[in-house]
Amino acid sequence: MRPVLSAVAAIAVVAASLGIFASPAAAHERRTVGPYAFVVGWLSEPSYSGLLNGLDLTVTETATGKAVEGLEKTLRAEIVSGGGASRLALALASRFGLPGKYQGQVVPTRTGDYVFHISGTVGTTSVDEKFESGPNRFGGIEDTAALQFPDKVPSAIELSRTLDDVNRRLTIAIGLAGVALLASIASLGVGLRRR
């Protein structure tokens, strides 16, 4: 159990250090939606699996550049992974002291590309837009292995597979021990009958 706790502690330290040293977003996608400009990406880039992150959304009026406020009440956001196989509604919230900026927190658990689906209304404009990570947009989720030092911490998926394998082997061993015990009891019973 101690190695599992050590792994969890190491991941927490990495997460905290990335939060402290995170730089402003390196790449976001900018798109015009009616009379508004939407800018979408991750709150923290580069983005890593297993670490707290989230949708970073900025909405301004295209003509004036004025921030559009109050959209946490009229827009919905979800994150999509695996070609649509996995979806999660995000709680969209305005960012304190940053007019026109919104976030929806999530801990992405797989590496690869993700989609932010934003729908609802801005003023009288209907919104139904999908922003997908990729080249010339915003980055996908990367593995933390390259950042780990001095020891590499297994991912949650690797730990799960290891525990599943140990559980399977233990089940087989218990089954074999049960069969051996029954065989011993049977042979003892046969031996007693012969006396």
JSON list of C-alpha atoms in Angstrom, two decimals:
[
{"chain": "A", "resi": 1, "resn": "MET", "atom": "CA", "xyz": [0.00, 0.00, 0.00]},
{"chain": "A", "resi": 2, "resn": "ARG", "atom": "CA", "xyz": [2.94, 2.33, 0.72]},
{"chain": "A", "resi": 3, "resn": "PRO", "atom": "CA", "xyz": [4.04, 2.49, -2.99]},
{"chain": "A", "resi": 4, "resn": "VAL", "atom": "CA", "xyz": [0.52, 3.57, -3.97]},
{"chain": "A", "resi": 5, "resn": "LEU", "atom": "CA", "xyz": [0.55, 6.37, -1.37]},
{"chain": "A", "resi": 6, "resn": "SER", "atom": "CA", "xyz": [4.01, 7.43, -2.56]},
{"chain": "A", "resi": 7, "resn": "ALA", "atom": "CA", "xyz": [2.75, 7.57, -6.14]},
{"chain": "A", "resi": 8, "resn": "VAL", "atom": "CA", "xyz": [-0.26, 9.67, -5.14]},
{"chain": "A", "resi": 9, "resn": "ALA", "atom": "CA", "xyz": [1.98, 12.04, -3.16]},
{"chain": "A", "resi": 10, "resn": "ALA", "atom": "CA", "xyz": [4.38, 12.41, -6.10]},
{"chain": "A", "resi": 11, "resn": "ILE", "atom": "CA", "xyz": [1.52, 13.24, -8.48]},
{"chain": "A", "resi": 12, "resn": "ALA", "atom": "CA", "xyz": [0.22, 15.84, -6.01]},
{"chain": "A", "resi": 13, "resn": "VAL", "atom": "CA", "xyz": [3.66, 17.49, -5.83]},
{"chain": "A", "resi": 14, "resn": "VAL", "atom": "CA", "xyz": [3.92, 17.62, -9.63]},
{"chain": "A", "resi": 15, "resn": "ALA", "atom": "CA", "xyz": [0.41, 19.07, -9.87]},
{"chain": "A", "resi": 16, "resn": "ALA", "atom": "CA", "xyz": [1.15, 21.74, -7.28]},
{"chain": "A", "resi": 17, "resn": "SER", "atom": "CA", "xyz": [4.45, 22.72, -8.88]},
{"chain": "A", "resi": 18, "resn": "LEU", "atom": "CA", "xyz": [2.88, 22.99, -12.33]},
{"chain": "A", "resi": 19, "resn": "GLY", "atom": "CA", "xyz": [0.15, 25.19, -10.90]},
{"chain": "A", "resi": 20, "resn": "ILE", "atom": "CA", "xyz": [2.72, 27.51, -9.31]},
{"chain": "A", "resi": 21, "resn": "PHE", "atom": "CA", "xyz": [4.96, 27.76, -12.36]},
{"chain": "A", "resi": 22, "resn": "ALA", "atom": "CA", "xyz": [2.31, 27.62, -15.07]},
{"chain": "A", "resi": 23, "resn": "SER", "atom": "CA", "xyz": [2.79, 30.22, -17.77]},
{"chain": "A", "resi": 24, "resn": "PRO", "atom": "CA", "xyz": [0.04, 31.94, -19.69]},
{"chain": "A", "resi": 25, "resn": "ALA", "atom": "CA", "xyz": [-1.66, 29.85, -22.33]},
{"chain": "A", "resi": 26, "resn": "ALA", "atom": "CA", "xyz": [0.68, 29.13, -25.22]},
{"chain": "A", "resi": 27, "resn": "ALA", "atom": "CA", "xyz": [-1.95, 28.45, -27.85]},
{"chain": "A", "resi": 28, "resn": "HIS", "atom": "CA", "xyz": [-5.67, 28.99, -28.09]},
{"chain": "A", "resi": 29, "resn": "GLU", "atom": "CA", "xyz": [-8.09, 28.85, -30.99]},
{"chain": "A", "resi": 30, "resn": "ARG", "atom": "CA", "xyz": [-9.76, 32.11, -31.98]},
{"chain": "A", "resi": 31, "resn": "ARG", "atom": "CA", "xyz": [-13.08, 31.95, -33.87]},
{"chain": "A", "resi": 32, "resn": "THR", "atom": "CA", "xyz": [-15.75, 34.45, -34.89]},
{"chain": "A", "resi": 33, "resn": "VAL", "atom": "CA", "xyz": [-19.27, 33.42, -33.84]},
{"chain": "A", "resi": 34, "resn": "GLY", "atom": "CA", "xyz": [-21.77, 35.96, -35.15]},
{"chain": "A", "resi": 35, "resn": "PRO", "atom": "CA", "xyz": [-20.70, 39.38, -33.79]},
{"chain": "A", "resi": 36, "resn": "TYR", "atom": "CA", "xyz": [-18.49, 37.78, -31.11]},
{"chain": "A", "resi": 37, "resn": "ALA", "atom": "CA", "xyz": [-14.94, 36.51, -30.88]},
{"chain": "A", "resi": 38, "resn": "PHE", "atom": "CA", "xyz": [-14.45, 33.26, -28.99]},
{"chain": "A", "resi": 39, "resn": "VAL", "atom": "CA", "xyz": [-10.98, 32.25, -27.79]},
{"chain": "A", "resi": 40, "resn": "VAL", "atom": "CA", "xyz": [-10.74, 28.67, -26.46]},
{"chain": "A", "resi": 41, "resn": "GLY", "atom": "CA", "xyz": [-7.95, 26.54, -25.00]},
{"chain": "A", "resi": 42, "resn": "TRP", "atom": "CA", "xyz": [-6.70, 24.98, -21.77]},
{"chain": "A", "resi": 43, "resn": "LEU", "atom": "CA", "xyz": [-6.28, 27.03, -18.60]},
{"chain": "A", "resi": 44, "resn": "SER", "atom": "CA", "xyz": [-2.74, 25.67, -18.27]},
{"chain": "A", "resi": 45, "resn": "GLU", "atom": "CA", "xyz": [-0.61, 24.85, -21.30]},
{"chain": "A", "resi": 46, "resn": "PRO", "atom": "CA", "xyz": [1.18, 22.63, -21.95]},
{"chain": "A", "resi": 47, "resn": "SER", "atom": "CA", "xyz": [-1.47, 20.34, -20.50]},
{"chain": "A", "resi": 48, "resn": "TYR", "atom": "CA", "xyz": [-0.77, 17.04, -18.78]},
{"chain": "A", "resi": 49, "resn": "SER", "atom": "CA", "xyz": [-2.84, 13.95, -17.93]},
{"chain": "A", "resi": 50, "resn": "GLY", "atom": "CA", "xyz": [-3.84, 13.49, -14.33]},
{"chain": "A", "resi": 51, "resn": "LEU", "atom": "CA", "xyz": [-3.44, 17.16, -13.42]},
{"chain": "A", "resi": 52, "resn": "LEU", "atom": "CA", "xyz": [-6.14, 19.74, -12.69]},
{"chain": "A", "resi": 53, "resn": "ASN", "atom": "CA", "xyz": [-6.80, 21.89, -15.75]},
{"chain": "A", "resi": 54, "resn": "GLY", "atom": "CA", "xyz": [-9.86, 23.17, -17.54]},
{"chain": "A", "resi": 55, "resn": "LEU", "atom": "CA", "xyz": [-11.54, 25.05, -20.32]},
{"chain": "A", "resi": 56, "resn": "ASP", "atom": "CA", "xyz": [-10.28, 28.61, -20.79]},
{"chain": "A", "resi": 57, "resn": "LEU", "atom": "CA", "xyz": [-12.93, 30.62, -22.67]},
{"chain": "A", "resi": 58, "resn": "THR", "atom": "CA", "xyz": [-12.84, 34.31, -23.53]},
{"chain": "A", "resi": 59, "resn": "VAL", "atom": "CA", "xyz": [-15.73, 36.06, -25.31]},
{"chain": "A", "resi": 60, "resn": "THR", "atom": "CA", "xyz": [-15.55, 39.61, -26.65]},
{"chain": "A", "resi": 61, "resn": "GLU", "atom": "CA", "xyz": [-17.52, 41.73, -29.10]},
{"chain": "A", "resi": 62, "resn": "THR", "atom": "CA", "xyz": [-15.67, 41.48, -32.42]},
{"chain": "A", "resi": 63, "resn": "ALA", "atom": "CA", "xyz": [-16.25, 45.12, -33.43]},
{"chain": "A", "resi": 64, "resn": "THR", "atom": "CA", "xyz": [-15.24, 46.76, -30.14]},
{"chain": "A", "resi": 65, "resn": "GLY", "atom": "CA", "xyz": [-13.20, 44.15, -28.28]},
{"chain": "A", "resi": 66, "resn": "LYS", "atom": "CA", "xyz": [-15.47, 44.70, -25.25]},
{"chain": "A", "resi": 67, "resn": "ALA", "atom": "CA", "xyz": [-15.68, 41.74, -22.84]},
{"chain": "A", "resi": 68, "resn": "VAL", "atom": "CA", "xyz": [-19.03, 39.94, -22.76]},
{"chain": "A", "resi": 69, "resn": "GLU", "atom": "CA", "xyz": [-20.07, 39.19, -19.18]},
{"chain": "A", "resi": 70, "resn": "GLY", "atom": "CA", "xyz": [-22.73, 36.95, -17.62]},
{"chain": "A", "resi": 71, "resn": "LEU", "atom": "CA", "xyz": [-22.31, 34.05, -20.04]},
{"chain": "A", "resi": 72, "resn": "GLU", "atom": "CA", "xyz": [-22.00, 31.49, -17.25]},
{"chain": "A", "resi": 73, "resn": "LYS", "atom": "CA", "xyz": [-25.82, 31.81, -17.16]},
{"chain": "A", "resi": 74, "resn": "THR", "atom": "CA", "xyz": [-26.48, 31.37, -20.90]},
{"chain": "A", "resi": 75, "resn": "LEU", "atom": "CA", "xyz": [-23.70, 29.08, -22.18]},
{"chain": "A", "resi": 76, "resn": "ARG", "atom": "CA", "xyz": [-23.08, 25.40, -21.52]},
{"chain": "A", "resi": 77, "resn": "ALA", "atom": "CA", "xyz": [-19.77, 23.63, -21.97]},
{"chain": "A", "resi": 78, "resn": "GLU", "atom": "CA", "xyz": [-18.74, 20.00, -22.17]},
{"chain": "A", "resi": 79, "resn": "ILE", "atom": "CA", "xyz": [-15.47, 18.22, -22.78]},
{"chain": "A", "resi": 80, "resn": "VAL", "atom": "CA", "xyz": [-15.43, 15.31, -25.22]},
{"chain": "A", "resi": 81, "resn": "SER", "atom": "CA", "xyz": [-12.84, 12.55, -25.63]},
{"chain": "A", "resi": 82, "resn": "GLY", "atom": "CA", "xyz": [-12.46, 9.35, -27.62]},
{"chain": "A", "resi": 83, "resn": "GLY", "atom": "CA", "xyz": [-14.36, 10.55, -30.69]},
{"chain": "A", "resi": 84, "resn": "GLY", "atom": "CA", "xyz": [-17.44, 11.29, -28.59]},
{"chain": "A", "resi": 85, "resn": "ALA", "atom": "CA", "xyz": [-17.35, 8.09, -26.50]},
{"chain": "A", "resi": 86, "resn": "SER", "atom": "CA", "xyz": [-16.71, 10.05, -23.29]},
{"chain": "A", "resi": 87, "resn": "ARG", "atom": "CA", "xyz": [-18.44, 13.33, -22.42]},
{"chain": "A", "resi": 88, "resn": "LEU", "atom": "CA", "xyz": [-18.51, 15.47, -19.30]},
{"chain": "A", "resi": 89, "resn": "ALA", "atom": "CA", "xyz": [-20.55, 18.62, -18.69]},
{"chain": "A", "resi": 90, "resn": "LEU", "atom": "CA", "xyz": [-18.33, 21.34, -17.25]},
{"chain": "A", "resi": 91, "resn": "ALA", "atom": "CA", "xyz": [-19.52, 23.84, -14.65]},
{"chain": "A", "resi": 92, "resn": "LEU", "atom": "CA", "xyz": [-18.86, 27.09, -16.53]},
{"chain": "A", "resi": 93, "resn": "ALA", "atom": "CA", "xyz": [-17.85, 29.91, -14.18]},
{"chain": "A", "resi": 94, "resn": "SER", "atom": "CA", "xyz": [-16.69, 33.48, -14.68]},
{"chain": "A", "resi": 95, "resn": "ARG", "atom": "CA", "xyz": [-13.09, 34.15, -13.67]},
{"chain": "A", "resi": 96, "resn": "PHE", "atom": "CA", "xyz": [-12.79, 36.62, -10.79]},
{"chain": "A", "resi": 97, "resn": "GLY", "atom": "CA", "xyz": [-11.52, 40.01, -11.88]},
{"chain": "A", "resi": 98, "resn": "LEU", "atom": "CA", "xyz": [-11.28, 38.98, -15.55]},
{"chain": "A", "resi": 99, "resn": "PRO", "atom": "CA", "xyz": [-14.34, 40.27, -17.46]},
{"chain": "A", "resi": 100, "resn": "GLY", "atom": "CA", "xyz": [-15.37, 38.09, -20.40]},
{"chain": "A", "resi": 101, "resn": "LYS", "atom": "CA", "xyz": [-13.24, 35.16, -19.23]},
{"chain": "A", "resi": 102, "resn": "TYR", "atom": "CA", "xyz": [-14.74, 31.84, -18.16]},
{"chain": "A", "resi": 103, "resn": "GLN", "atom": "CA", "xyz": [-13.48, 28.47, -17.00]},
{"chain": "A", "resi": 104, "resn": "GLY", "atom": "CA", "xyz": [-14.69, 24.92, -16.50]},
{"chain": "A", "resi": 105, "resn": "GLN", "atom": "CA", "xyz": [-12.36, 22.74, -14.44]},
{"chain": "A", "resi": 106, "resn": "VAL", "atom": "CA", "xyz": [-11.51, 19.12, -15.23]},
{"chain": "A", "resi": 107, "resn": "VAL", "atom": "CA", "xyz": [-8.74, 16.57, -14.63]},
{"chain": "A", "resi": 108, "resn": "PRO", "atom": "CA", "xyz": [-8.07, 14.95, -18.04]},
{"chain": "A", "resi": 109, "resn": "THR", "atom": "CA", "xyz": [-6.99, 11.35, -17.45]},
{"chain": "A", "resi": 110, "resn": "ARG", "atom": "CA", "xyz": [-5.89, 10.32, -20.94]},
{"chain": "A", "resi": 111, "resn": "THR", "atom": "CA", "xyz": [-3.30, 11.71, -23.29]},
{"chain": "A", "resi": 112, "resn": "GLY", "atom": "CA", "xyz": [-4.40, 12.87, -26.74]},
{"chain": "A", "resi": 113, "resn": "ASP", "atom": "CA", "xyz": [-6.80, 15.34, -28.28]},
{"chain": "A", "resi": 114, "resn": "TYR", "atom": "CA", "xyz": [-9.97, 16.67, -26.67]},
{"chain": "A", "resi": 115, "resn": "VAL", "atom": "CA", "xyz": [-12.96, 18.72, -27.86]},
{"chain": "A", "resi": 116, "resn": "PHE", "atom": "CA", "xyz": [-14.66, 21.56, -26.00]},
{"chain": "A", "resi": 117, "resn": "HIS", "atom": "CA", "xyz": [-18.31, 21.82, -27.09]},
{"chain": "A", "resi": 118, "resn": "ILE", "atom": "CA", "xyz": [-19.88, 25.18, -26.26]},
{"chain": "A", "resi": 119, "resn": "SER", "atom": "CA", "xyz": [-23.58, 25.80, -26.77]},
{"chain": "A", "resi": 120, "resn": "GLY", "atom": "CA", "xyz": [-26.30, 28.19, -25.69]},
{"chain": "A", "resi": 121, "resn": "THR", "atom": "CA", "xyz": [-26.72, 31.89, -26.45]},
{"chain": "A", "resi": 122, "resn": "VAL", "atom": "CA", "xyz": [-24.74, 35.10, -26.36]},
{"chain": "A", "resi": 123, "resn": "GLY", "atom": "CA", "xyz": [-27.25, 37.94, -26.53]},
{"chain": "A", "resi": 124, "resn": "THR", "atom": "CA", "xyz": [-29.52, 36.92, -29.41]},
{"chain": "A", "resi": 125, "resn": "THR", "atom": "CA", "xyz": [-26.86, 34.79, -31.11]},
{"chain": "A", "resi": 126, "resn": "SER", "atom": "CA", "xyz": [-27.24, 31.00, -30.89]},
{"chain": "A", "resi": 127, "resn": "VAL", "atom": "CA", "xyz": [-24.00, 29.16, -30.21]},
{"chain": "A", "resi": 128, "resn": "ASP", "atom": "CA", "xyz": [-23.18, 25.53, -31.03]},
{"chain": "A", "resi": 129, "resn": "GLU", "atom": "CA", "xyz": [-19.41, 25.34, -31.56]},
{"chain": "A", "resi": 130, "resn": "LYS", "atom": "CA", "xyz": [-16.84, 22.56, -31.18]},
{"chain": "A", "resi": 131, "resn": "PHE", "atom": "CA", "xyz": [-13.22, 23.49, -30.53]},
{"chain": "A", "resi": 132, "resn": "GLU", "atom": "CA", "xyz": [-10.82, 20.57, -31.01]},
{"chain": "A", "resi": 133, "resn": "SER", "atom": "CA", "xyz": [-7.21, 20.46, -29.85]},
{"chain": "A", "resi": 134, "resn": "GLY", "atom": "CA", "xyz": [-4.64, 20.04, -32.59]},
{"chain": "A", "resi": 135, "resn": "PRO", "atom": "CA", "xyz": [-2.15, 21.89, -34.80]},
{"chain": "A", "resi": 136, "resn": "ASN", "atom": "CA", "xyz": [-2.73, 25.66, -35.05]},
{"chain": "A", "resi": 137, "resn": "ARG", "atom": "CA", "xyz": [-5.43, 25.46, -32.36]},
{"chain": "A", "resi": 138, "resn": "PHE", "atom": "CA", "xyz": [-4.55, 24.42, -28.80]},
{"chain": "A", "resi": 139, "resn": "GLY", "atom": "CA", "xyz": [-2.50, 21.53, -27.49]},
{"chain": "A", "resi": 140, "resn": "GLY", "atom": "CA", "xyz": [-3.65, 18.05, -26.62]},
{"chain": "A", "resi": 141, "resn": "ILE", "atom": "CA", "xyz": [-3.04, 16.37, -23.29]},
{"chain": "A", "resi": 142, "resn": "GLU", "atom": "CA", "xyz": [0.50, 15.09, -22.77]},
{"chain": "A", "resi": 143, "resn": "ASP", "atom": "CA", "xyz": [1.95, 12.42, -20.48]},
{"chain": "A", "resi": 144, "resn": "THR", "atom": "CA", "xyz": [3.72, 13.58, -17.30]},
{"chain": "A", "resi": 145, "resn": "ALA", "atom": "CA", "xyz": [6.42, 10.88, -17.58]},
{"chain": "A", "resi": 146, "resn": "ALA", "atom": "CA", "xyz": [8.91, 13.24, -19.25]},
{"chain": "A", "resi": 147, "resn": "LEU", "atom": "CA", "xyz": [8.64, 15.65, -16.30]},
{"chain": "A", "resi": 148, "resn": "GLN", "atom": "CA", "xyz": [9.02, 13.13, -13.49]},
{"chain": "A", "resi": 149, "resn": "PHE", "atom": "CA", "xyz": [12.27, 13.20, -11.55]},
{"chain": "A", "resi": 150, "resn": "PRO", "atom": "CA", "xyz": [14.07, 11.45, -9.96]},
{"chain": "A", "resi": 151, "resn": "ASP", "atom": "CA", "xyz": [11.64, 8.49, -9.99]},
{"chain": "A", "resi": 152, "resn": "LYS", "atom": "CA", "xyz": [9.00, 7.73, -12.59]},
{"chain": "A", "resi": 153, "resn": "VAL", "atom": "CA", "xyz": [5.51, 7.38, -11.12]},
{"chain": "A", "resi": 154, "resn": "PRO", "atom": "CA", "xyz": [3.20, 4.87, -12.79]},
{"chain": "A", "resi": 155, "resn": "SER", "atom": "CA", "xyz": [0.01, 6.30, -14.22]},
{"chain": "A", "resi": 156, "resn": "ALA", "atom": "CA", "xyz": [-3.37, 5.47, -12.71]},
{"chain": "A", "resi": 157, "resn": "ILE", "atom": "CA", "xyz": [-4.06, 3.20, -15.70]},
{"chain": "A", "resi": 158, "resn": "GLU", "atom": "CA", "xyz": [-0.76, 1.34, -15.17]},
{"chain": "A", "resi": 159, "resn": "LEU", "atom": "CA", "xyz": [-1.53, 0.96, -11.44]},
{"chain": "A", "resi": 160, "resn": "SER", "atom": "CA", "xyz": [-5.02, -0.31, -12.26]},
{"chain": "A", "resi": 161, "resn": "ARG", "atom": "CA", "xyz": [-3.64, -2.89, -14.70]},
{"chain": "A", "resi": 162, "resn": "THR", "atom": "CA", "xyz": [-1.04, -4.04, -12.15]},
{"chain": "A", "resi": 163, "resn": "LEU", "atom": "CA", "xyz": [-3.70, -4.40, -9.44]},
{"chain": "A", "resi": 164, "resn": "ASP", "atom": "CA", "xyz": [-5.98, -6.28, -11.86]},
{"chain": "A", "resi": 165, "resn": "ASP", "atom": "CA", "xyz": [-3.11, -8.65, -12.71]},
{"chain": "A", "resi": 166, "resn": "VAL", "atom": "CA", "xyz": [-2.27, -9.22, -9.02]},
{"chain": "A", "resi": 167, "resn": "ASN", "atom": "CA", "xyz": [-5.96, -9.81, -8.27]},
{"chain": "A", "resi": 168, "resn": "ARG", "atom": "CA", "xyz": [-6.23, -12.32, -11.13]},
{"chain": "A", "resi": 169, "resn": "ARG", "atom": "CA", "xyz": [-3.13, -14.21, -9.96]},
{"chain": "A", "resi": 170, "resn": "LEU", "atom": "CA", "xyz": [-4.34, -14.19, -6.36]},
{"chain": "A", "resi": 171, "resn": "THR", "atom": "CA", "xyz": [-7.73, -15.56, -7.42]},
{"chain": "A", "resi": 172, "resn": "ILE", "atom": "CA", "xyz": [-6.04, -18.38, -9.34]},
{"chain": "A", "resi": 173, "resn": "ALA", "atom": "CA", "xyz": [-3.73, -19.14, -6.39]},
{"chain": "A", "resi": 174, "resn": "ILE", "atom": "CA", "xyz": [-6.66, -19.25, -3.94]},
{"chain": "A", "resi": 175, "resn": "GLY", "atom": "CA", "xyz": [-8.57, -21.53, -6.33]},
{"chain": "A", "resi": 176, "resn": "LEU", "atom": "CA", "xyz": [-5.60, -23.90, -6.65]},
{"chain": "A", "resi": 177, "resn": "ALA", "atom": "CA", "xyz": [-5.09, -23.88, -2.88]},
{"chain": "A", "resi": 178, "resn": "GLY", "atom": "CA", "xyz": [-8.77, -24.75, -2.43]},
{"chain": "A", "resi": 179, "resn": "VAL", "atom": "CA", "xyz": [-8.51, -27.65, -4.88]},
{"chain": "A", "resi": 180, "resn": "ALA", "atom": "CA", "xyz": [-5.36, -28.90, -3.12]},
{"chain": "A", "resi": 181, "resn": "LEU", "atom": "CA", "xyz": [-7.09, -28.66, 0.26]},
{"chain": "A", "resi": 182, "resn": "LEU", "atom": "CA", "xyz": [-10.11, -30.60, -1.01]},
{"chain": "A", "resi": 183, "resn": "ALA", "atom": "CA", "xyz": [-7.82, -33.24, -2.54]},
{"chain": "A", "resi": 184, "resn": "SER", "atom": "CA", "xyz": [-5.96, -33.56, 0.78]},
{"chain": "A", "resi": 185, "resn": "ILE", "atom": "CA", "xyz": [-9.20, -33.92, 2.73]},
{"chain": "A", "resi": 186, "resn": "ALA", "atom": "CA", "xyz": [-10.47, -36.52, 0.25]},
{"chain": "A", "resi": 187, "resn": "SER", "atom": "CA", "xyz": [-7.23, -38.50, 0.44]},
{"chain": "A", "resi": 188, "resn": "LEU", "atom": "CA", "xyz": [-7.29, -38.29, 4.24]},
{"chain": "A", "resi": 189, "resn": "GLY", "atom": "CA", "xyz": [-10.87, -39.60, 4.20]},
{"chain": "A", "resi": 190, "resn": "VAL", "atom": "CA", "xyz": [-9.87, -42.50, 1.92]},
{"chain": "A", "resi": 191, "resn": "GLY", "atom": "CA", "xyz": [-6.92, -43.29, 4.21]},
{"chain": "A", "resi": 192, "resn": "LEU", "atom": "CA", "xyz": [-9.14, -43.35, 7.28]},
{"chain": "A", "resi": 193, "resn": "ARG", "atom": "CA", "xyz": [-11.63, -45.72, 5.60]},
{"chain": "A", "resi": 194, "resn": "ARG", "atom": "CA", "xyz": [-8.89, -48.23, 4.84]},
{"chain": "A", "resi": 195, "resn": "ARG", "atom": "CA", "xyz": [-7.95, -48.50, 8.51]}
]
